[in-house]
Coordinates of C-alpha atoms and ligand atoms in Angstrom, one line a residue:
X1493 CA 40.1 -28.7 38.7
X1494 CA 37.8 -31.6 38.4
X1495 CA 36.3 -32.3 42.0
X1496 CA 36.3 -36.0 41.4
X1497 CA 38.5 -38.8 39.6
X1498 CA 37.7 -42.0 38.9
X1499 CA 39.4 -45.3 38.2
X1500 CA 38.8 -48.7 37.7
X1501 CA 41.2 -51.7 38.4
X1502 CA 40.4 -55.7 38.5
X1503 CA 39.2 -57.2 41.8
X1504 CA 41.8 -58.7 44.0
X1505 CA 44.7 -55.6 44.6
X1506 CA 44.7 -54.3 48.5
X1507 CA 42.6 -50.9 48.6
X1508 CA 43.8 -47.9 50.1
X1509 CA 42.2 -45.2 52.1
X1510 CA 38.3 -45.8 52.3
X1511 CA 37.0 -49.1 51.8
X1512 CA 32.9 -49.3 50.1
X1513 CA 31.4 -52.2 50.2
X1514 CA 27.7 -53.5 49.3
X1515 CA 25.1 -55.3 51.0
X1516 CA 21.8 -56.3 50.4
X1517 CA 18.9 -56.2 53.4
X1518 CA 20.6 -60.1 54.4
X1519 CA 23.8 -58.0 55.3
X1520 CA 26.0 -60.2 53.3
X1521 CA 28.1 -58.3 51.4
X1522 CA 28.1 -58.3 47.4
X1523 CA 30.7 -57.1 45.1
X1524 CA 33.6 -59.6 44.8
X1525 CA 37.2 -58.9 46.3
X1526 CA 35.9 -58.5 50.6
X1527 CA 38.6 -59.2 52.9
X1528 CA 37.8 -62.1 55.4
X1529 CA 36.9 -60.3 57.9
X1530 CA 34.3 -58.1 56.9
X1531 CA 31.4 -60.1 57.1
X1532 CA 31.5 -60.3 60.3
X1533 CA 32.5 -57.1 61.6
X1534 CA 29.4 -55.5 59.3
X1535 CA 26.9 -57.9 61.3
X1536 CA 28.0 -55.9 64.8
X1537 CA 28.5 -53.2 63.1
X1538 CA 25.2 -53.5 61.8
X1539 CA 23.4 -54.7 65.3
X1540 CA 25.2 -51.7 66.8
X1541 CA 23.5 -49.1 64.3
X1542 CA 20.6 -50.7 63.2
X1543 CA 21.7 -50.6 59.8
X1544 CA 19.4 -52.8 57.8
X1545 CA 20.8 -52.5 53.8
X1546 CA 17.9 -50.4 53.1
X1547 CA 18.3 -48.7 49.5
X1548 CA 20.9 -45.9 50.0
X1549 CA 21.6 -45.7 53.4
X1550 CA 25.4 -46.1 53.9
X1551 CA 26.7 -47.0 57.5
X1552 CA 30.3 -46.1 58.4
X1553 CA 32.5 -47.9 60.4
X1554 CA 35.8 -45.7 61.4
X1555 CA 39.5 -47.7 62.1
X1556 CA 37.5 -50.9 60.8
X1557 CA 39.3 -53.6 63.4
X1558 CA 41.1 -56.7 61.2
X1559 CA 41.0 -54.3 57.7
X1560 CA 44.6 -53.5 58.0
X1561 CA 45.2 -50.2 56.1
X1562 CA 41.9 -48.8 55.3
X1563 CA 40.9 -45.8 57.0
X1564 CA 37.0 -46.1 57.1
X1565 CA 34.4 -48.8 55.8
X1566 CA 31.8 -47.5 54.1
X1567 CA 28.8 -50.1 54.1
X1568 CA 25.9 -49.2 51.4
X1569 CA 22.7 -50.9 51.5
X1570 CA 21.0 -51.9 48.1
X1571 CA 17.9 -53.0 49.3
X1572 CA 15.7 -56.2 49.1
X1573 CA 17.6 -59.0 48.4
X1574 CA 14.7 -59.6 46.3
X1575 CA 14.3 -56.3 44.8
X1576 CA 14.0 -55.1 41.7
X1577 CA 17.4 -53.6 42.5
X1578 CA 18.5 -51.2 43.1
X1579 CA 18.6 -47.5 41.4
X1580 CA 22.4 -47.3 40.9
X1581 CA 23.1 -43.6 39.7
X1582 CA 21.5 -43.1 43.6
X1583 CA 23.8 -45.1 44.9
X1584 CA 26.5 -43.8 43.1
X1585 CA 25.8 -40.0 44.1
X1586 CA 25.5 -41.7 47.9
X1587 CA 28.8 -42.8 48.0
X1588 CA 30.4 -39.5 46.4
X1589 CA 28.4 -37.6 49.2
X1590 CA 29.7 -39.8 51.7
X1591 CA 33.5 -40.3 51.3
X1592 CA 33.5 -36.6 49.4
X1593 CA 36.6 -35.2 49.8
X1594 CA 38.5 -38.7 50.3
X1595 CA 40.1 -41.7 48.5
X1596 CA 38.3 -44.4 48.1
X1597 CA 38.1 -48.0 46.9
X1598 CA 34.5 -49.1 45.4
X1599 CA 34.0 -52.8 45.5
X1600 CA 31.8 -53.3 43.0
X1601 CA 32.5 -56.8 41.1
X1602 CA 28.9 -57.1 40.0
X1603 CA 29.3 -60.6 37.8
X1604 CA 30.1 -60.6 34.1
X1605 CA 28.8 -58.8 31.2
X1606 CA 26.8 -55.7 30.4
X1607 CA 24.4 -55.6 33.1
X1608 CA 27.0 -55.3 35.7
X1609 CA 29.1 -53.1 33.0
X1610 CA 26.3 -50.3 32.8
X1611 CA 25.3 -50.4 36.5
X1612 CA 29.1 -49.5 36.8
X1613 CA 28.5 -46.7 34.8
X1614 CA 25.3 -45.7 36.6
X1615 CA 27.1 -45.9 39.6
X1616 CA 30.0 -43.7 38.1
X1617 CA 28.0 -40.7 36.6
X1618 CA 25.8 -40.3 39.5
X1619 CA 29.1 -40.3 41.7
X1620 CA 30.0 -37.4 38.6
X1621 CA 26.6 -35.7 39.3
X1622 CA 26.8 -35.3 43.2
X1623 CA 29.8 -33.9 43.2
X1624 CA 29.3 -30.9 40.9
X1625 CA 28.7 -27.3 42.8
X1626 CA 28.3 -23.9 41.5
X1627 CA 30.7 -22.0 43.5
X1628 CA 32.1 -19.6 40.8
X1629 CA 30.8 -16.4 42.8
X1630 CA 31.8 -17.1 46.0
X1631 CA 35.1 -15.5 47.3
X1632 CA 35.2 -18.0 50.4
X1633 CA 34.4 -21.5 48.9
X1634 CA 32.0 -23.2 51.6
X1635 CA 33.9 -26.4 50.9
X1636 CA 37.4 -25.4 50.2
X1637 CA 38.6 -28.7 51.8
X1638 CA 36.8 -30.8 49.4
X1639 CA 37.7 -28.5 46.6
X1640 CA 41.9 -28.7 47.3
X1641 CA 41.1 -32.5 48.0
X1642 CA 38.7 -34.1 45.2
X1643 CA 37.0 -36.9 45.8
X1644 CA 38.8 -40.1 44.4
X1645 CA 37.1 -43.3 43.7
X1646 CA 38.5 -46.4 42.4
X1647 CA 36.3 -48.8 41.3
X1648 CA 37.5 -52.8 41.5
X1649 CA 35.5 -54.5 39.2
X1650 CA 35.6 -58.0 37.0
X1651 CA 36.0 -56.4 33.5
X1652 CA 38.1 -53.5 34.4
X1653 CA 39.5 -52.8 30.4
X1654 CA 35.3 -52.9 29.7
X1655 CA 34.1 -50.7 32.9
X1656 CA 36.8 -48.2 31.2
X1657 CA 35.2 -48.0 27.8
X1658 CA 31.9 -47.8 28.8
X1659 CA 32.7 -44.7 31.4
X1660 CA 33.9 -42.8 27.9
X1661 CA 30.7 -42.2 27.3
X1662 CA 29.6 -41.7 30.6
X1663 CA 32.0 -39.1 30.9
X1664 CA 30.7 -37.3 28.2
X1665 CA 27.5 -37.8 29.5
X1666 CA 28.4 -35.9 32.5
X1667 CA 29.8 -33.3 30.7
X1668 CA 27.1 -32.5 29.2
X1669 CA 24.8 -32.3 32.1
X1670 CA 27.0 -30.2 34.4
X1671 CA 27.6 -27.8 31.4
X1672 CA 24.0 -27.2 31.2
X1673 CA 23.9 -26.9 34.7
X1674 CA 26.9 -24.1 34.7
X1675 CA 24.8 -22.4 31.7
X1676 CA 21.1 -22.3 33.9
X1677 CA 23.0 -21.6 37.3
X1678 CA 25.4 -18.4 35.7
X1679 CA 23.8 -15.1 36.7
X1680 CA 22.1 -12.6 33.9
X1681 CA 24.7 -10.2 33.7
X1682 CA 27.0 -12.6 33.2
X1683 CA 24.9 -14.8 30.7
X1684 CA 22.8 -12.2 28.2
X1685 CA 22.3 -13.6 25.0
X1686 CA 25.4 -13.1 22.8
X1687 CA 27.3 -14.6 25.1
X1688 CA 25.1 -18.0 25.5
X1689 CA 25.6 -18.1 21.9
X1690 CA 29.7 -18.0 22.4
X1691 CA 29.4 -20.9 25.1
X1692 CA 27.4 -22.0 22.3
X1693 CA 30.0 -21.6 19.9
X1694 CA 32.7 -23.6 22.4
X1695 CA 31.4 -26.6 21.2
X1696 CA 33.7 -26.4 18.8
X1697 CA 35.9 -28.5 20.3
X1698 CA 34.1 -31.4 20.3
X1699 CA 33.3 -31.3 16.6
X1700 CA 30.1 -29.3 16.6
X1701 CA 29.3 -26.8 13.9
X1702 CA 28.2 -23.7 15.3
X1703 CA 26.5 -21.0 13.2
X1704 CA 25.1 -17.9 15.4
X1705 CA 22.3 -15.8 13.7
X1706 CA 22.6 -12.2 14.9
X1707 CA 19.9 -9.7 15.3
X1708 CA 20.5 -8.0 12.2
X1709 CA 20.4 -11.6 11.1
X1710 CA 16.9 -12.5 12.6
X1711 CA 15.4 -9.2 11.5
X1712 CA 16.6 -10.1 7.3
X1713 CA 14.8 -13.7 8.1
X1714 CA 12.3 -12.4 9.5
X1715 CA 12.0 -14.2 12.9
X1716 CA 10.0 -11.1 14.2
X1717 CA 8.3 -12.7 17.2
X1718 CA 11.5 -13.9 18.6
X1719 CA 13.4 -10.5 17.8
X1720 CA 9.8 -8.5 19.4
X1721 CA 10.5 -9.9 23.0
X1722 CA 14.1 -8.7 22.8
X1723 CA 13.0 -5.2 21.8
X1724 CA 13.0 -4.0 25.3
X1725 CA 17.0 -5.2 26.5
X1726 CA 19.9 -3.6 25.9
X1727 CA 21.2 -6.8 24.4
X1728 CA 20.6 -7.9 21.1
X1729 CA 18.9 -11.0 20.7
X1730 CA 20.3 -14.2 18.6
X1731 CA 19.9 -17.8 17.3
X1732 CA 22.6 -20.4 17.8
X1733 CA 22.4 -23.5 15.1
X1734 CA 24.3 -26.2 16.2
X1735 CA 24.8 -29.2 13.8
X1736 CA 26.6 -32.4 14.4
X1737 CA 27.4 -35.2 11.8
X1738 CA 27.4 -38.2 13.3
X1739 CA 25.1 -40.1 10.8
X1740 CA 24.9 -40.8 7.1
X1741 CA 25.6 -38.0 4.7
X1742 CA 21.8 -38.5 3.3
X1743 CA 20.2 -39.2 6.6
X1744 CA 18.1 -36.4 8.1
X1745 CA 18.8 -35.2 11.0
X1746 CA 16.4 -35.0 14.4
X1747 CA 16.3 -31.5 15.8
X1748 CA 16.0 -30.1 19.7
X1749 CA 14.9 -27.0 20.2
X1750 CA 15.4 -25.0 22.9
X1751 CA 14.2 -21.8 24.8
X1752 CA 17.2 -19.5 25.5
X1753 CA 15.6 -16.2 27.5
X1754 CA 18.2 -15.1 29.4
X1755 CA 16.3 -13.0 31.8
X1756 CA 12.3 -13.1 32.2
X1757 CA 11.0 -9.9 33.7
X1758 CA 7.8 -10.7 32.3
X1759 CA 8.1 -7.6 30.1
X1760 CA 5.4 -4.6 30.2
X1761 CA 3.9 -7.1 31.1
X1762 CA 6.2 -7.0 34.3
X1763 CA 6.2 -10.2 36.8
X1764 CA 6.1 -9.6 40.6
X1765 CA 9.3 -8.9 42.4
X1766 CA 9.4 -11.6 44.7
X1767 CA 11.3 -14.6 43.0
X1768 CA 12.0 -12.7 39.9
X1769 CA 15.6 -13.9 40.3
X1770 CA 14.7 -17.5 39.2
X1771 CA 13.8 -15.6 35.6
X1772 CA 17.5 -16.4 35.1
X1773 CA 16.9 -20.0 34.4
X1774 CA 14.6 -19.2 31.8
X1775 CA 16.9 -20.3 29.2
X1776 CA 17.4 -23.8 30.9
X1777 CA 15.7 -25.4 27.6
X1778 CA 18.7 -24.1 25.6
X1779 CA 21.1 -25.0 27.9
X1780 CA 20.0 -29.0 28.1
X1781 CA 19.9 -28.6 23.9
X1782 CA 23.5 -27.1 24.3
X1783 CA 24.2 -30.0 26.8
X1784 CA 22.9 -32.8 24.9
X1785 CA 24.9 -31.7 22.1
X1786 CA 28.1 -31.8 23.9
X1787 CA 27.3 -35.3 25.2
X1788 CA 26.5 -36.8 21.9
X1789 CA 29.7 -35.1 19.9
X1790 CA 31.7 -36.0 22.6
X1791 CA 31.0 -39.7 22.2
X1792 CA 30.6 -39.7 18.4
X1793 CA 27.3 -40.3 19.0
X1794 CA 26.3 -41.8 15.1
X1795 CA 23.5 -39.9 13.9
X1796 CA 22.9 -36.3 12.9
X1797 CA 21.6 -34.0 14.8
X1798 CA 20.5 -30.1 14.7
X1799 CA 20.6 -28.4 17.9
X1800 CA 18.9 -24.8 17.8
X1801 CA 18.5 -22.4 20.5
X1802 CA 16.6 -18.8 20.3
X1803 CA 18.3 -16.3 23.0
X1804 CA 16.8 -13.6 24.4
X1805 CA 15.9 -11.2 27.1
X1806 CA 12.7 -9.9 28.0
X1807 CA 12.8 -6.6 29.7
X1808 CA 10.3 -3.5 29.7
X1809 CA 11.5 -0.4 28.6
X1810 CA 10.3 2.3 25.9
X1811 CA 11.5 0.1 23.0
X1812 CA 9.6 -3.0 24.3
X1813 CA 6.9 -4.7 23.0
X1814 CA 2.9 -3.6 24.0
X1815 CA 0.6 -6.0 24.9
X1816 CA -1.7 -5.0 21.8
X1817 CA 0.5 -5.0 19.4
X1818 CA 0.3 -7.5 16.2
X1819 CA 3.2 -9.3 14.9
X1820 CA 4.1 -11.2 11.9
X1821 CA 5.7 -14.2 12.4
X1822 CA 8.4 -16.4 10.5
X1823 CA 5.5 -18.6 9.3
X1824 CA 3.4 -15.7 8.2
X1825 CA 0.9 -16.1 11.0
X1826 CA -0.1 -13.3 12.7
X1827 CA -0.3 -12.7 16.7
X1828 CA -1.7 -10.8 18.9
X1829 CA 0.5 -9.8 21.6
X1830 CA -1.4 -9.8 24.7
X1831 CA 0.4 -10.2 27.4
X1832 CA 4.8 -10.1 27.0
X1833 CA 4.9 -12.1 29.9
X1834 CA 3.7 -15.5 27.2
X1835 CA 7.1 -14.6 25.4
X1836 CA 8.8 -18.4 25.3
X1837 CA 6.2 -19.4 22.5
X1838 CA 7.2 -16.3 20.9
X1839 CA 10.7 -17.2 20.3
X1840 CA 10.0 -21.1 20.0
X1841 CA 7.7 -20.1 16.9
X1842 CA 9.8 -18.5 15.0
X1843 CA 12.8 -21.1 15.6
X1844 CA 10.7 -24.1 15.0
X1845 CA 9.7 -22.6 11.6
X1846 CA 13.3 -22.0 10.9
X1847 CA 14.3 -25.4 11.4
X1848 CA 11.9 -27.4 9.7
X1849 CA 12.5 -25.1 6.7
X1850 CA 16.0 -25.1 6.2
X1851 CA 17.3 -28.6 7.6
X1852 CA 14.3 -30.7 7.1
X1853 CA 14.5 -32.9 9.9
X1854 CA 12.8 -36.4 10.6
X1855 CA 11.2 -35.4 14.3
X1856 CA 11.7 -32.4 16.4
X1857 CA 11.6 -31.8 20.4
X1858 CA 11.6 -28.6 22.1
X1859 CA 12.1 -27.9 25.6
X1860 CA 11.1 -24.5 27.2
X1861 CA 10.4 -23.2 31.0
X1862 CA 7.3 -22.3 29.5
X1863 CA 4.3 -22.1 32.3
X1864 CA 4.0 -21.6 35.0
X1865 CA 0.7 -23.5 35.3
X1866 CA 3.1 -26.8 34.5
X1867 CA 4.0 -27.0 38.1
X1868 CA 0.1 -26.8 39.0
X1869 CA -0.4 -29.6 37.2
X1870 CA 2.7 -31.4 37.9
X1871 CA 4.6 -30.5 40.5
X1872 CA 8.4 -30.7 40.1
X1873 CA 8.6 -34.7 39.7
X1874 CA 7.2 -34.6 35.9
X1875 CA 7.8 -32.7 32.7
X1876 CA 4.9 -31.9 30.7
X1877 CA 4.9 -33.4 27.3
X1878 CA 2.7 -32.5 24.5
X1879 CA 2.9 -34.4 21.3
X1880 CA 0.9 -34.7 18.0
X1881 CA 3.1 -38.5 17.6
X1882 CA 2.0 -41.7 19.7
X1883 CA 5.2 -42.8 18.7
X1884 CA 7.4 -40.1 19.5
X1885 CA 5.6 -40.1 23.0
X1886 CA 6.3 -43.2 23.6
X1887 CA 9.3 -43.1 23.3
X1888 CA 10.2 -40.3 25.5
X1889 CA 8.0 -41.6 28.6
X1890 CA 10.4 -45.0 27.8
X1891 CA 13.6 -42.8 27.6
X1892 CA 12.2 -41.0 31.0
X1893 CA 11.3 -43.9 32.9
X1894 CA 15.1 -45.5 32.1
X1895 CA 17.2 -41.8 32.6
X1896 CA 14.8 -41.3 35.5
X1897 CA 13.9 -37.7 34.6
X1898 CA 10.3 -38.4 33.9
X1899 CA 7.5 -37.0 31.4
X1900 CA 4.1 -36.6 31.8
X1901 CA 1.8 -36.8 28.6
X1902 CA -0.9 -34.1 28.4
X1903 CA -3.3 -33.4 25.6
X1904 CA -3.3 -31.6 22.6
X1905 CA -6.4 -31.2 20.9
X1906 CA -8.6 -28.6 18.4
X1907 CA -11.3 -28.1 20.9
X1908 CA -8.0 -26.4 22.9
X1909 CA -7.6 -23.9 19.9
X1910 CA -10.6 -21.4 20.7
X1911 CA -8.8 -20.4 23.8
X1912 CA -6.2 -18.5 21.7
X1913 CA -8.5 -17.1 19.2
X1914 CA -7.9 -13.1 18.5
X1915 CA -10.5 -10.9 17.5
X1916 CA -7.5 -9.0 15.4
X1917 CA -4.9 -11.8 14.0
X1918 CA -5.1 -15.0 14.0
X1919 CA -4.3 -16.0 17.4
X1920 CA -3.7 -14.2 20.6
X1921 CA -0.3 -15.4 22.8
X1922 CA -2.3 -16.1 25.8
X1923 CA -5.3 -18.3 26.7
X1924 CA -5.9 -17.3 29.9
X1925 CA -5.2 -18.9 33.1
X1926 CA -7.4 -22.7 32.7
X1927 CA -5.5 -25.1 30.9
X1928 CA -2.3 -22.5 30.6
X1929 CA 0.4 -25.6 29.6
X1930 CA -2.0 -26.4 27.1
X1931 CA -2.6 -23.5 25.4
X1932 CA 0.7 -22.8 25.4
X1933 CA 1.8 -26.2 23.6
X1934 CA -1.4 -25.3 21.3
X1935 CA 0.2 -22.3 20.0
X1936 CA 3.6 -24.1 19.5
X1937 CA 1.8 -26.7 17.5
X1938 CA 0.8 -23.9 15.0
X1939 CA 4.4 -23.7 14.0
X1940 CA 5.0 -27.4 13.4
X1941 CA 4.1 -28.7 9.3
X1942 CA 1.2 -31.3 9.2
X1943 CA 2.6 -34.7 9.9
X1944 CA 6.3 -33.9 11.3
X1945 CA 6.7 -36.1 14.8
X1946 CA 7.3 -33.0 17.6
X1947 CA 7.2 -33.2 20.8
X1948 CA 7.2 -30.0 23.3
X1949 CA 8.6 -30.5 27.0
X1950 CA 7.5 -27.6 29.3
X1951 CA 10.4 -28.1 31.9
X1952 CA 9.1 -24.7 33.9
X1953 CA 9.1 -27.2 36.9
X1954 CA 12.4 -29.2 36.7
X1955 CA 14.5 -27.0 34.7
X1956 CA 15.5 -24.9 37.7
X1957 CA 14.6 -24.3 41.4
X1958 CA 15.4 -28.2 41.2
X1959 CA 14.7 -31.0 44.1
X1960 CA 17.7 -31.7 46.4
X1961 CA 18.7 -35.7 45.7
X1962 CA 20.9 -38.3 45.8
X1963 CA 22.5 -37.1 42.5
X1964 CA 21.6 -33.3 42.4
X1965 CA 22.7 -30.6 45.0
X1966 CA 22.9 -27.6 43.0
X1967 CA 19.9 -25.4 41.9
X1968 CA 20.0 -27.0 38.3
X1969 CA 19.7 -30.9 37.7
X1970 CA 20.7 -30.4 34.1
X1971 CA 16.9 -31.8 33.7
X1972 CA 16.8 -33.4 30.1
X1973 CA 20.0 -34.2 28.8
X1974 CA 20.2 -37.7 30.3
X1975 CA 16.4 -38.3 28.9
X1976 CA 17.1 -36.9 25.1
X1977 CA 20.6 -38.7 25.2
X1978 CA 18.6 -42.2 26.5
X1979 CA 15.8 -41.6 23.5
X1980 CA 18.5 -40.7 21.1
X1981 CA 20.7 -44.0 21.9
X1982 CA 17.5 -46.1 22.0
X1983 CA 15.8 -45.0 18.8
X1984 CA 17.9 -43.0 16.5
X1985 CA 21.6 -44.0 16.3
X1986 CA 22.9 -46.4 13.4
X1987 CA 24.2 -49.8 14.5
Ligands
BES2100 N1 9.3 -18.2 32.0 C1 7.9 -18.2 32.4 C2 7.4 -19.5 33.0 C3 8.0 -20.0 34.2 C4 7.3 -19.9 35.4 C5 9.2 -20.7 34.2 C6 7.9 -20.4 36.6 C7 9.8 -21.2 35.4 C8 9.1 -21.0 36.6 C9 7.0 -17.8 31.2 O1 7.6 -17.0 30.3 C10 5.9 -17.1 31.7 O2 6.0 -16.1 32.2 N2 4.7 -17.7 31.5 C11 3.5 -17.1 32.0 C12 2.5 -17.3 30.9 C13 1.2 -16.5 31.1 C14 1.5 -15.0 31.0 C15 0.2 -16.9 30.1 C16 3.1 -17.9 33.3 O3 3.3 -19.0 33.4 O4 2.5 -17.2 34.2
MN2101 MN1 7.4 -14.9 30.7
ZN2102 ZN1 9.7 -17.1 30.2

């Protein structure tokens, strides 16, 4: 059952059971539709709590005296009057947090037209976005209340037929982000490889084509690398090709790529204990591609698009790979296997190659937890970006500033490529521990044909273990599916 319902009706109708209403930092409330007496019963109110509007900070008043029928008043500041205004997907995910479990009317008449149309929609999928848990494992739900009860907001609004279209594809847009989140958050017994590729394959029903290579597959290709890291798990490894047809017949598509390792031990090359469970979001690259997807099918989204994911496990046993050893890529290159705990670029390698030679697409992005040295440099409030397009960069730091999930661009660069040299084959999987996002993006870069726009996020920092907010309070943000789908509706969708 969904955990919260929306609605939207025009301004004017009597609300029922909560009432939220905006202010700015004058007090006065904005939003169309406020009974007489509200303004001033939210200046004692405010007095009383030294409630000043600020950005997010919502003030409750219980049994509101003179608002006959509503329950509680919900006042949420926006800010400086002023102000740039204010962050609305926040705001949204405020007011789910506060009246969670409740029914409440949102008024939110924000003026004609498509400014006040998409801050509606803001408002609505970060409502959507605070809302989602991951309780699936629990035999006594910490919230059962809320659960039985979901959270229903009803937003009045000027252009109610208008706020309703727009949320279709802010519904899918959700969608899409809480699946990934369910895909990075589900544990690795539960999630091994084959059976990412049949959530994979669920797509389905929203008009994607899903083709899933199998390891016997893989092997006949020749996607060595990626099939190498598998060698040590009892599961066999695959690659799910997802393909949606939005655009013209003739048009090539774009392509993400994604990291799908379902587990990370590190290999032979095994990782300390402590925090090894984390290594289950190591496949949170192919679950945003997997995401995305979903949100673009389900809103028709008119362009094509390949989404590709390689899914693995990386486990040590007498099967696994040696750090020594010397494989043969899909391209032909050869590697140096140095250390199995570098086995993301591995996999990546191999399914970049495949991509750009059998769909030809117009630009590629890859996401991958990839290093560990991207939180180093970054912290969890950027994702590293590595291009070889100004263009394509661009556009993603514009996409990131708008969706709010921001990118960070770091350098490419030859003088980067000695790092990775082998003494054996023609590049070693690890450069050591200086410059370790780099090097890594370095060695992806060898897989990408001369003059192809790519771009490579390392989301090892906000792909999982993700910051508590306004919008997010689940381990997984479902980090890059509102940037890709914000550069894909800026820059590559048909009129
Ligand atoms: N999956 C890890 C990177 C990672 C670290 C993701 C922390 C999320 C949080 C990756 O496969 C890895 O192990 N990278 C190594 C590379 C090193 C051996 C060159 C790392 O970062 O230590
Ligand atoms: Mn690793
Ligand atoms: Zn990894």
């Amino acid at each position: 059952m969904d955990r919260i319902t929306i609605a939207f009706r025009p301004v004017g109708a009597a609300a029922e059971g909560d009432l939220v209403v905006f202010v700015r930092d004058d007090l006065v409330p904005v939003g169309g539709g406020q009974p007489a007496a509200l303004a001033e019963l939210i200046r004692r109110a405010a007095a009383a709590e030294r409630f000043k509007g600020k950005a997010k900070a919502v003030m409750t008043v219980p049994a509101p005296a003179g608002l006959d029928g509503i329950a509680s008043l919900h006042v949420v500041g926006l800010g400086a009057k002023d102000g740039a205004g204010p962050d609305w997907r926040l705001i949204g995910g405020a007011i789910a947090g506060r009246v969670s479990g409740r029914e409440a009317t949102v008024l939110a008449d924000l003026g004609e037209g498509a400014d006040a149309l998409a801050a509606v929609a803001e408002m609505v999928l970060g409502a959507r976005l605070r809302s989602y848990r991951w309780d699936r494992f629990k035999s006594k739900k910490p919230d059962a209340d809320e659960a039985a009860s979901p959270t229903r907001l009803t937003f009045a609004v000027a252009d109610a037929a208008g706020a309703e279209r727009a949320d279709a594809a802010g519904l899918a847009l959700a969608e899409g982000i809480n699946l990934a989140r369910d895909l990075v958050h589900e544990p690795p017994n539960v999630l091994f490889p084959e059976e990412f590729a049949r959530r994979a394959q669920a797509l389905d029903a929203v008009g994607v084509e899903v083709e899933v290579l199998g390891e016997e597959d893989l092997r006949t290709i020749g996607m060595r690398a990626l099939v190498a890291v598998g060698d040590g798990s009892a599961h066999d490894s695959c690659v799910a090709l997802m393909q949606w047809k939005g655009g013209a017949p003739d048009e090539p598509p774009i392509c993400f790529v994604g990291k799908g390792v379902c587990f990370d031990s590190g290999g032979i090359s095994i990782k300390p204990s402590g925090g090894m469970e984390d290594m289950k979001g190591d496949m949170a690259g192919a679950a945003t591609v997997v995401g995305l997807m979903h949100a673009l099918a389900a809103r028709k989204a008119k362009v094509n698009v390949i989404g590709a994911i390689g899914l693995t496990e990386n486990m040590p046993d007498g099967k696994a790979q040696r750090p020594g050893d010397i494989i043969t890529t899909l391209s032909g290159q050869t590697v140096e296997m140095v250390n199995s705990d570098a086995e993301g670029r591995l996999v990546l390698g191999d399914v970049l190659w495949y991509v750009q030679d059998r769909y030809k697409p117009k630009m590629i992005v890859d996401l991958a937890t990839l290093t560990g040295a991207i939180l180093v440099a970054l912290a969890q409030e950027y994702a590293g970006l590595f291009s070889n397009s100004d263009e394509l960069a661009d556009r993603l730091i514009a996409a990131g500033r708008k969706s709010g999930e921001l990118v960070w661009r770091m350098p490419l660069a030859p003088a980067y490529d000695k790092l990775i040299d082998s003494k054996f084959a023609d590049m070693k999987n690890t450069g050591g521990r200086h410059g370790g996002s780099i090097t890594a993006a370095q060695f992806l870069q060898r897989y990408v044909r001369d003059g192809l726009p790519w771009a490579h996020l390392d989301i090892a920092g906000t792909g999982m273990n993700a910051p508590q907010t306004d919008i997010n309070k689940t381990w997984s943000a479902g980090w890059g599916v509102r940037l890709l789908e914000q550069l894909v509706r800026d820059n590559y969708e048909e009129a």
